[in-house]
Amino acid sequence: GAVVSQHPSRVICKSGTSVKIECRSLDFQATTMFWYRQFPKQSLMLMATSNEGSKATYEQGVEKDKFLINHASLTLSTLTVTSAHPEDSSFYICSASRTDTQYFGPGTRLTVL
Amino acid sequence: GQQLNQSPQSMFIQEGEDVSMNCTSSSIFNTWLWYKQDPGEGPVLLIALYKAGELTSNGRLTAQFGITRKDSFLNISASIPSDVGIYFCAGQREGAQKLVFGQGTRLTINP
């Protein structure tokens, strides 16, 4: 149990376009989901906490208008990177919380050309 | 943001050797978690610790929640090639949803 999926696993886009990443908890309901960003050879950096039915809470320094988060159901949260630029290229990972333990998705590799 | 102090940063060992890594913090955590991340994948939960002093095993993995609640260690016995990866510790404070992560320990195994 506690399986989390992400889609797509990889995406390449042109600078200026928007990209949506989906995070789903497959076998449990998650009131809270989290979005992380990970640079090569570094630890996970929390971007925002997503609560079902309410606005996401963003970490300091993360632009909420740049990284739009929607948590419309207990099994789905989406992260939209708007007007993507090469510096947004990174590995984005979501997690879903079940009984206060976070279970991670497989990640999405975003490359912005 | 705050990170836990995880050491060592990297380890190069022979297959069959035992491995030990640890995490320390200047503040108290109520939950300690250990995750493993393979290249290009998300972290996978290995062991969760909820009580000071708790010692928990998962196959060849053993982890302990320090008595002071400011540290935790992870041991891997008789390492095998599939143990290669990056191991992260994470702490969670009481009533908090967010995790604080260590910098990771990169494990490389020579066959």
XYZ file of C-alpha atoms in Angstrom:
224
model
C 0.000 0.000 0.000
C 0.859 3.731 -0.062
C 1.606 4.027 -3.757
C 2.065 7.467 -5.283
C 2.326 8.070 -9.005
C 3.453 11.073 -11.030
C 2.799 11.960 -14.614
C 4.635 12.608 -16.798
C 7.922 11.031 -15.752
C 9.816 13.235 -18.188
C 8.893 16.380 -20.057
C 10.822 18.607 -22.408
C 9.321 21.942 -23.287
C 10.201 25.213 -24.925
C 10.942 28.307 -22.918
C 7.787 30.313 -22.237
C 5.383 27.395 -22.216
C 3.550 25.991 -19.192
C 3.873 22.447 -17.942
C 1.480 20.538 -15.689
C 2.646 17.682 -13.471
C 0.142 15.364 -11.796
C 0.577 13.564 -8.494
C -1.829 10.808 -7.523
C -2.181 8.645 -4.442
C -3.322 5.346 -5.907
C -4.437 3.296 -2.921
C -5.145 5.847 -0.223
C -6.664 9.257 0.238
C -4.302 12.092 1.011
C -5.566 15.275 2.588
C -2.084 16.689 2.310
C 0.416 16.437 -0.507
C 3.809 18.063 -0.853
C 5.845 19.279 -3.804
C 9.621 19.156 -3.770
C 12.360 20.182 -6.133
C 15.697 18.425 -6.284
C 18.862 19.657 -7.966
C 21.614 17.192 -8.962
C 23.470 15.711 -6.011
C 21.402 17.683 -3.537
C 18.713 16.927 -1.028
C 15.007 17.545 -1.514
C 13.830 21.132 -1.212
C 10.220 21.617 -0.157
C 8.359 24.007 -2.443
C 4.849 23.905 -1.073
C 2.317 22.035 1.006
C -0.943 21.255 -0.751
C -4.128 20.677 1.229
C -7.232 19.323 -0.432
C -9.824 22.000 -1.004
C -7.701 24.922 0.125
C -4.865 27.097 -1.107
C -1.369 25.709 -1.034
C 1.191 26.982 1.462
C 4.405 27.992 -0.256
C 7.864 27.961 1.257
C 9.829 31.166 1.468
C 11.338 32.120 -1.864
C 8.975 30.006 -3.976
C 6.872 32.085 -6.356
C 3.250 31.047 -6.069
C 2.345 32.631 -9.397
C 5.121 30.699 -11.072
C 4.339 27.336 -9.514
C 0.574 26.891 -9.422
C -0.694 24.106 -7.213
C -4.179 22.635 -7.262
C -5.384 19.897 -4.918
C -8.906 19.329 -6.135
C -9.468 15.834 -4.762
C -8.151 13.551 -2.049
C -6.098 11.607 -4.588
C -4.837 14.261 -6.998
C -2.623 17.313 -6.771
C -1.179 19.158 -9.750
C 1.800 21.458 -10.105
C 1.852 23.803 -13.085
C 5.117 25.508 -13.933
C 4.010 28.632 -15.769
C 6.089 30.383 -18.416
C 8.902 27.924 -17.879
C 12.504 28.996 -18.352
C 15.718 26.963 -18.485
C 16.419 27.690 -14.813
C 13.194 25.837 -13.964
C 14.739 22.633 -15.300
C 14.897 20.238 -12.388
C 13.584 17.028 -10.850
C 10.175 17.617 -9.266
C 8.929 15.115 -6.711
C 5.595 14.974 -4.935
C 4.673 13.145 -1.781
C 1.362 12.226 -0.220
C 0.765 11.999 3.488
C -0.915 8.976 5.064
C -1.139 8.978 8.858
C 1.538 11.703 8.919
C 4.048 9.608 6.982
C 5.058 10.912 3.560
C 5.199 8.549 0.608
C 6.942 9.846 -2.486
C 6.152 9.665 -6.156
C 8.758 8.599 -8.719
C 9.511 12.165 -9.770
C 9.229 14.192 -12.968
C 12.274 15.349 -14.869
C 11.564 18.753 -16.445
C 13.881 20.093 -19.103
C 13.195 23.561 -20.485
C 14.953 24.397 -23.718
C 16.129 25.995 4.918
C 17.178 23.908 7.865
C 18.762 20.552 7.217
C 19.787 17.711 9.425
C 23.482 16.894 9.687
C 23.877 13.582 7.942
C 27.165 11.712 7.720
C 29.057 10.446 5.985
C 28.273 12.238 2.728
C 29.529 9.288 0.734
C 30.748 5.759 1.319
C 32.705 3.375 -0.885
C 32.602 -0.170 0.418
C 33.076 -3.763 -0.635
C 30.118 -6.027 -1.154
C 29.351 -7.899 2.039
C 30.512 -5.142 4.372
C 28.277 -3.547 6.968
C 27.321 0.117 6.613
C 26.493 2.712 9.227
C 25.259 6.263 8.745
C 23.735 8.795 11.083
C 21.844 12.029 11.399
C 22.034 14.630 14.112
C 20.108 17.743 14.914
C 20.350 20.613 17.354
C 16.611 20.361 18.010
C 14.207 17.606 18.952
C 12.177 15.573 16.484
C 9.245 13.310 17.301
C 9.599 11.129 14.242
C 12.668 9.991 12.326
C 12.421 8.499 8.876
C 14.950 6.874 6.586
C 14.478 6.899 2.810
C 16.476 5.462 -0.080
C 16.599 7.133 -3.478
C 17.763 5.403 -6.637
C 18.960 7.527 -9.587
C 16.066 9.191 -11.375
C 13.512 7.931 -8.864
C 11.671 9.285 -5.867
C 12.673 8.372 -2.309
C 11.313 5.116 -0.922
C 10.538 4.791 2.777
C 12.751 2.235 4.506
C 12.086 2.655 8.200
C 9.961 4.978 10.331
C 10.759 5.577 14.014
C 8.207 7.115 16.374
C 9.588 6.680 19.883
C 12.815 7.740 21.571
C 15.087 4.747 22.011
C 13.170 2.696 19.468
C 15.215 0.176 17.499
C 13.519 -1.102 14.351
C 14.626 -3.568 11.690
C 13.563 -4.096 8.106
C 15.429 -7.103 6.724
C 19.133 -6.240 6.726
C 18.389 -2.655 7.762
C 18.283 -1.501 11.361
C 17.569 2.013 12.543
C 17.421 3.603 15.956
C 15.737 6.713 17.307
C 18.192 8.368 19.704
C 17.275 8.755 23.352
C 17.767 12.520 23.199
C 15.439 12.661 20.147
C 18.160 14.637 18.370
C 19.738 11.826 16.383
C 19.177 8.604 14.519
C 21.328 6.006 12.816
C 20.824 3.489 10.049
C 22.823 0.281 9.713
C 22.884 -2.011 6.708
C 24.352 -5.455 7.250
C 26.048 -7.602 4.616
C 25.668 -5.068 1.807
C 24.666 -6.219 -1.673
C 24.848 -4.394 -5.026
C 21.199 -3.287 -4.933
C 21.920 -1.303 -1.759
C 23.647 1.284 -3.959
C 21.873 4.630 -3.862
C 21.394 7.736 -1.771
C 20.039 7.399 1.743
C 18.237 10.336 3.345
C 17.238 10.797 6.922
C 14.257 13.019 7.676
C 12.886 14.393 10.921
C 9.380 15.494 11.732
C 8.417 17.672 14.676
C 5.351 17.052 16.799
C 2.222 18.355 15.130
C 4.130 19.339 12.007
C 3.470 17.954 8.559
C 6.742 19.083 6.990
C 9.892 16.990 6.949
C 13.411 18.254 7.512
C 15.912 16.309 5.428
C 19.544 15.423 5.783
C 21.962 16.062 2.952
C 22.033 12.390 2.020
C 24.628 9.608 2.116
C 25.691 8.268 -1.269
C 26.542 4.572 -1.024
C 28.737 2.923 -3.651
C 29.539 -0.786 -3.515
C 32.487 -2.441 -5.203
C 31.652 -6.005 -6.188
